[in-house]
Amino acid sequence: MQHPVIPALASLVGPAYVLTDPAATARYTTDWRRNFPGAALAVVRPGSTEEVARVVAACAEHRIALVAQGGNTGLVGGSTPDDSGTEVVLSLDRMTAVRRVDPLDNSMTLEAGCTVLAAQEVAAAAGRLFPLSLASEGSATVGGVVSTNAGGEQVLRYGNTRDLTLGLEVVLPDGRVLQALTALRKDNTGYDLKQLFIGSEGTLGIVTAATFKLFAPPRKVVTAWAALRDPQAAVGLLARLTEVVGERVTAFELIGREALSQVLAHATPGMRDPLATPCDWMVLFDVSETSAVLDPAPAVEAVLGDAMEAGEVLDAVVAASGRQAHELWALREHVPEAQRLHGASIKHDISVAVSRIPEFIETAGAALRARFPGIRIVCFGHVGDGNLHYNQSAPEGMPEADFRAQEEAVHEVVHGVTARLQGSISAEHGIGRLKQAALLQHKQPLALELMARIKRAIDPANTFNPGRLLPPDLH
Amino acid sequence: MQHPVIPALASLVGPAYVLTDPAATARYTTDWRRNFPGAALAVVRPGSTEEVARVVAACAEHRIALVAQGGNTGLVGGSTPDDSGTEVVLSLDRMTAVRRVDPLDNSMTLEAGCTVLAAQEVAAAAGRLFPLSLASEGSATVGGVVSTNAGGEQVLRYGNTRDLTLGLEVVLPDGRVLQALTALRKDNTGYDLKQLFIGSEGTLGIVTAATFKLFAPPRKVVTAWAALRDPQAAVGLLARLTEVVGERVTAFELIGREALSQVLAHATPGMRDPLATPCDWMVLFDVSETSAVLDPAPAVEAVLGDAMEAGEVLDAVVAASGRQAHELWALREHVPEAQRLHGASIKHDISVAVSRIPEFIETAGAALRARFPGIRIVCFGHVGDGNLHYNQSAPEGMPEADFRAQEEAVHEVVHGVTARLQGSISAEHGIGRLKQAALLQHKQPLALELMARIKRAIDPANTFNPGRLLPPDLH
């Protein structure tokens, strides 16, 4: 028998936008990595903030759990329903309006269902830069990146989504709408409530629209690929660059040999090692200049020259064209896909202070190799933010099942080293359902208690994304 | 008879650090502007986080209200006791240790009692910039600027204190210590708890230490003073500058004629109008360059030339030396003191979107002049952040008492225009006890309700700064 909330929802948003047929709901009910196959009571697709509010109120009345979903590109199972078939997915995918773009104020307001790519394009059309940039940007939505405080490749210069967010419109668990869509750069009238909803993974409110900062667009980007003596040289090169070109360093990505080897083993046409002599550690970086009249290229070349003279950089190439820059970045962006093609892998998304990156790589690598002989370490990521995607592939010839059986033990080693270095076990992917055990193990109990107190204060009935982020028994 | 908590506190921190003699407590019990004369049960000056925690626990046991205090430079009565003599002031002024400076990681950790000036000096000694800069920096403390989310003169480029804060150590109302002193740039392990304590004016926790971002120091600063056609030309000039020098615009301050006239009427030796022909509106701006090898000066001069050709800038001077730059800035920084010397004034600290600054000035000015003939408008401030200190002096010859009698009516006009333009009635000074009526009038009731729910969740006994920020009947 049909749950009575279904016709209620249909009357609120129109029957076409309440999906219950598993063929129609499938793309909403299982996460992108297919780690969490789920089932939904219904998938509801409201078309306006008012409809979202009514859907939330109706579900609150029936005490039905709501899972908000954007582009369903999350990596931790935070935005898909569990397999009980009792949760309703609230998809924001119809809310794609651009409400306002103000180039003079350097801000824009978009509805939650706009993709990050669309947001970039809206800004560019107004002669501005929306700097959030991540692999999933064609599908990931504005509401999703706010709810997860997404990072990506330009955090070093422009910050995380939190730093880019000026204001929010949020539907609360009782269906009321918090109007905080301000574009103000300064507003000290009480607690900054939007901070509660940024990065809380849909557990406190449903973001229906956001106002973002915009920036002057880059006029010139210098892209370079350098072979390094060791990871310490990566931190050293970043410091040298900052010394000479200031905050123009926009992206600074470390790439370990195993990562590049996997990319080259699964290369698409045109991909090749940019340098003649293979080495263990490389960086790819962008220095971008927003001034139309200043050129940082000679300064970047001078820095590379100095670092080579000091023996920290072994070889380097500066992209001579936009196409060559694109080819260098394609190598970096192909790493996750190459790793997928390469077989089973165990993944981590850790961060430490930038200055401790070399110590992390040294210590974690030694600990893993001692305990799991032959394990292959695929290390790459946003070293300028202290954030590494520090993944492992099976030793040559080990069956996948044997490797998988070691997953928890591998996590334990990597997260243990991370914790000893005061790092984070989830730098940018969040907690969702995937990382709750690690959260419980490594977060200060008092912090967990405060999080639970806030959850109860804002969502006392626990109907917004229950059991995600905060472990179920903490509510 | 002595309250039993006094000897308890003395045993925790030492009798020398528990002040009860009014002569000794006076500097802690009345705010800097002397708007809120107060009295304290005691002033306690703990020397460590552990001592703060013990003091808080002891006061919690006795249900005694605690008012945390840094440099006592706040403008809204948020950090001094009321006149009941029942509140304890917890001064952080003995906690001045520098815990860690890491130039490679661009971060530093300081205890709450360090002054902002000391923080700048610690950063500079490590070859880095701590960009927070405000008039009271010699007295204002790290804990104070975090608790109030202080802004200042370089927000345009570097953000408010919130944007500069990576991690916090906070004593909670029950005396437990939240350890969140991370230097991580990315950490998505649950709600970002530090955001709760930044800008909450001591109502949720007592900040005992903070970790801040550091930046590459400026190598060259171009300072210019320009006479403008009108306020619209200020916004236009900012856009022109951003177009050509990108995010190098570090400060961009509007100065109205009345503000400069008052400065010149109360000038210290050496102060003079930088330009030959007086005009109604001026800007003072800094373009700072962190690269050691690039020089933005020619670009700034070209922008000024273009704006003059367009008739937006009437005249301009670029400082030829650091001394001249200092003299230009002295004019701007002397405005509040000159206004004080000039007699009674009614003050506002508003913000609107940068693009709406001209509309605000036009509309608020017309409304004030219509209702209060002859009123003098002292308008200056951080126009690059949309933040104006929009103050009023009495009409020529009006007795101070008559002018003071109009204060609430003047606030109503100015805050009314601000609200109609979706602005903030407190851009950077906070709420404290001074602006609660305006907060109640202009904040969405749902936002106030959420703030109260959070306050109850974190400080259920309401002993941390009760009656500040949140109006007493909201708790």
mmCIF file with all atom_site columns, N, CA and C in Angstrom, chain B residues 67-89:
data_model
loop_
_atom_site.group_PDB
_atom_site.id
_atom_site.type_symbol
_atom_site.label_atom_id
_atom_site.label_alt_id
_atom_site.label_comp_id
_atom_site.label_asym_id
_atom_site.label_entity_id
_atom_site.label_seq_id
_atom_site.pdbx_PDB_ins_code
_atom_site.Cartn_x
_atom_site.Cartn_y
_atom_site.Cartn_z
_atom_site.occupancy
_atom_site.B_iso_or_equiv
_atom_site.pdbx_formal_charge
_atom_site.auth_seq_id
_atom_site.auth_comp_id
_atom_site.auth_asym_id
_atom_site.auth_atom_id
_atom_site.pdbx_PDB_model_num
ATOM 1  N N  . VAL B 1 67 ? 32.147 37.476 32.364 1.00 0.00 ? 67 VAL B N  1
ATOM 2  C CA . VAL B 1 67 ? 32.335 38.358 31.217 1.00 0.00 ? 67 VAL B CA 1
ATOM 3  C C  . VAL B 1 67 ? 33.806 38.276 30.811 1.00 0.00 ? 67 VAL B C  1
ATOM 4  N N  . ALA B 1 68 ? 34.057 37.668 29.657 1.00 0.00 ? 68 ALA B N  1
ATOM 5  C CA . ALA B 1 68 ? 35.438 37.559 29.188 1.00 0.00 ? 68 ALA B CA 1
ATOM 6  C C  . ALA B 1 68 ? 35.878 38.896 28.604 1.00 0.00 ? 68 ALA B C  1
ATOM 7  N N  . GLN B 1 69 ? 37.143 39.230 28.845 1.00 0.00 ? 69 GLN B N  1
ATOM 8  C CA . GLN B 1 69 ? 37.633 40.516 28.358 1.00 0.00 ? 69 GLN B CA 1
ATOM 9  C C  . GLN B 1 69 ? 39.045 40.403 27.801 1.00 0.00 ? 69 GLN B C  1
ATOM 10 N N  . GLY B 1 70 ? 39.249 41.049 26.662 1.00 0.00 ? 70 GLY B N  1
ATOM 11 C CA . GLY B 1 70 ? 40.592 41.127 26.082 1.00 0.00 ? 70 GLY B CA 1
ATOM 12 C C  . GLY B 1 70 ? 41.186 42.484 26.386 1.00 0.00 ? 70 GLY B C  1
ATOM 13 N N  . GLY B 1 71 ? 41.303 43.327 25.370 1.00 0.00 ? 71 GLY B N  1
ATOM 14 C CA . GLY B 1 71 ? 41.915 44.648 25.546 1.00 0.00 ? 71 GLY B CA 1
ATOM 15 C C  . GLY B 1 71 ? 40.931 45.723 25.951 1.00 0.00 ? 71 GLY B C  1
ATOM 16 N N  . ASN B 1 72 ? 39.685 45.349 26.129 1.00 0.00 ? 72 ASN B N  1
ATOM 17 C CA . ASN B 1 72 ? 38.623 46.312 26.470 1.00 0.00 ? 72 ASN B CA 1
ATOM 18 C C  . ASN B 1 72 ? 38.603 47.489 25.493 1.00 0.00 ? 72 ASN B C  1
ATOM 19 N N  . THR B 1 73 ? 38.627 47.168 24.209 1.00 0.00 ? 73 THR B N  1
ATOM 20 C CA . THR B 1 73 ? 38.540 48.212 23.180 1.00 0.00 ? 73 THR B CA 1
ATOM 21 C C  . THR B 1 73 ? 37.231 48.128 22.396 1.00 0.00 ? 73 THR B C  1
ATOM 22 N N  . GLY B 1 74 ? 36.341 47.243 22.811 1.00 0.00 ? 74 GLY B N  1
ATOM 23 C CA . GLY B 1 74 ? 35.067 47.088 22.101 1.00 0.00 ? 74 GLY B CA 1
ATOM 24 C C  . GLY B 1 74 ? 34.233 48.359 22.167 1.00 0.00 ? 74 GLY B C  1
ATOM 25 N N  . LEU B 1 75 ? 33.359 48.520 21.188 1.00 0.00 ? 75 LEU B N  1
ATOM 26 C CA . LEU B 1 75 ? 32.583 49.754 21.064 1.00 0.00 ? 75 LEU B CA 1
ATOM 27 C C  . LEU B 1 75 ? 31.115 49.560 21.420 1.00 0.00 ? 75 LEU B C  1
ATOM 28 N N  . VAL B 1 76 ? 30.714 48.347 21.807 1.00 0.00 ? 76 VAL B N  1
ATOM 29 C CA . VAL B 1 76 ? 29.285 48.089 21.991 1.00 0.00 ? 76 VAL B CA 1
ATOM 30 C C  . VAL B 1 76 ? 28.933 47.545 23.383 1.00 0.00 ? 76 VAL B C  1
ATOM 31 N N  . GLY B 1 77 ? 29.860 47.695 24.325 1.00 0.00 ? 77 GLY B N  1
ATOM 32 C CA . GLY B 1 77 ? 29.545 47.259 25.695 1.00 0.00 ? 77 GLY B CA 1
ATOM 33 C C  . GLY B 1 77 ? 29.425 45.764 25.852 1.00 0.00 ? 77 GLY B C  1
ATOM 34 N N  . GLY B 1 78 ? 30.182 45.017 25.070 1.00 0.00 ? 78 GLY B N  1
ATOM 35 C CA . GLY B 1 78 ? 30.067 43.565 25.106 1.00 0.00 ? 78 GLY B CA 1
ATOM 36 C C  . GLY B 1 78 ? 31.027 42.879 26.053 1.00 0.00 ? 78 GLY B C  1
ATOM 37 N N  . SER B 1 79 ? 32.028 43.579 26.552 1.00 0.00 ? 79 SER B N  1
ATOM 38 C CA . SER B 1 79 ? 33.053 42.876 27.324 1.00 0.00 ? 79 SER B CA 1
ATOM 39 C C  . SER B 1 79 ? 33.291 43.480 28.702 1.00 0.00 ? 79 SER B C  1
ATOM 40 N N  . THR B 1 80 ? 32.333 44.248 29.182 1.00 0.00 ? 80 THR B N  1
ATOM 41 C CA . THR B 1 80 ? 32.441 44.787 30.541 1.00 0.00 ? 80 THR B CA 1
ATOM 42 C C  . THR B 1 80 ? 31.208 44.376 31.346 1.00 0.00 ? 80 THR B C  1
ATOM 43 N N  . PRO B 1 81 ? 31.361 44.326 32.675 1.00 0.00 ? 81 PRO B N  1
ATOM 44 C CA . PRO B 1 81 ? 30.244 43.855 33.504 1.00 0.00 ? 81 PRO B CA 1
ATOM 45 C C  . PRO B 1 81 ? 29.138 44.903 33.592 1.00 0.00 ? 81 PRO B C  1
ATOM 46 N N  . ASP B 1 82 ? 27.946 44.451 33.905 1.00 0.00 ? 82 ASP B N  1
ATOM 47 C CA . ASP B 1 82 ? 26.868 45.405 34.174 1.00 0.00 ? 82 ASP B CA 1
ATOM 48 C C  . ASP B 1 82 ? 27.128 46.053 35.539 1.00 0.00 ? 82 ASP B C  1
ATOM 49 N N  . ASP B 1 83 ? 26.207 46.873 36.013 1.00 0.00 ? 83 ASP B N  1
ATOM 50 C CA . ASP B 1 83 ? 26.484 47.610 37.254 1.00 0.00 ? 83 ASP B CA 1
ATOM 51 C C  . ASP B 1 83 ? 25.954 46.899 38.501 1.00 0.00 ? 83 ASP B C  1
ATOM 52 N N  . SER B 1 84 ? 25.600 45.615 38.343 1.00 0.00 ? 84 SER B N  1
ATOM 53 C CA . SER B 1 84 ? 25.028 44.895 39.488 1.00 0.00 ? 84 SER B CA 1
ATOM 54 C C  . SER B 1 84 ? 26.083 44.481 40.507 1.00 0.00 ? 84 SER B C  1
ATOM 55 N N  . GLY B 1 85 ? 27.335 44.409 40.090 1.00 0.00 ? 85 GLY B N  1
ATOM 56 C CA . GLY B 1 85 ? 28.375 43.919 40.992 1.00 0.00 ? 85 GLY B CA 1
ATOM 57 C C  . GLY B 1 85 ? 28.313 42.426 41.227 1.00 0.00 ? 85 GLY B C  1
ATOM 58 N N  . THR B 1 86 ? 27.553 41.716 40.408 1.00 0.00 ? 86 THR B N  1
ATOM 59 C CA . THR B 1 86 ? 27.442 40.252 40.595 1.00 0.00 ? 86 THR B CA 1
ATOM 60 C C  . THR B 1 86 ? 28.211 39.474 39.538 1.00 0.00 ? 86 THR B C  1
ATOM 61 N N  . GLU B 1 87 ? 28.709 40.163 38.516 1.00 0.00 ? 87 GLU B N  1
ATOM 62 C CA . GLU B 1 87 ? 29.397 39.442 37.445 1.00 0.00 ? 87 GLU B CA 1
ATOM 63 C C  . GLU B 1 87 ? 30.911 39.426 37.683 1.00 0.00 ? 87 GLU B C  1
ATOM 64 N N  . VAL B 1 88 ? 31.539 38.358 37.233 1.00 0.00 ? 88 VAL B N  1
ATOM 65 C CA . VAL B 1 88 ? 32.997 38.264 37.321 1.00 0.00 ? 88 VAL B CA 1
ATOM 66 C C  . VAL B 1 88 ? 33.584 38.542 35.939 1.00 0.00 ? 88 VAL B C  1
ATOM 67 N N  . VAL B 1 89 ? 34.571 39.439 35.894 1.00 0.00 ? 89 VAL B N  1
ATOM 68 C CA . VAL B 1 89 ? 35.298 39.676 34.652 1.00 0.00 ? 89 VAL B CA 1
ATOM 69 C C  . VAL B 1 89 ? 36.461 38.700 34.585 1.00 0.00 ? 89 VAL B C  1
#
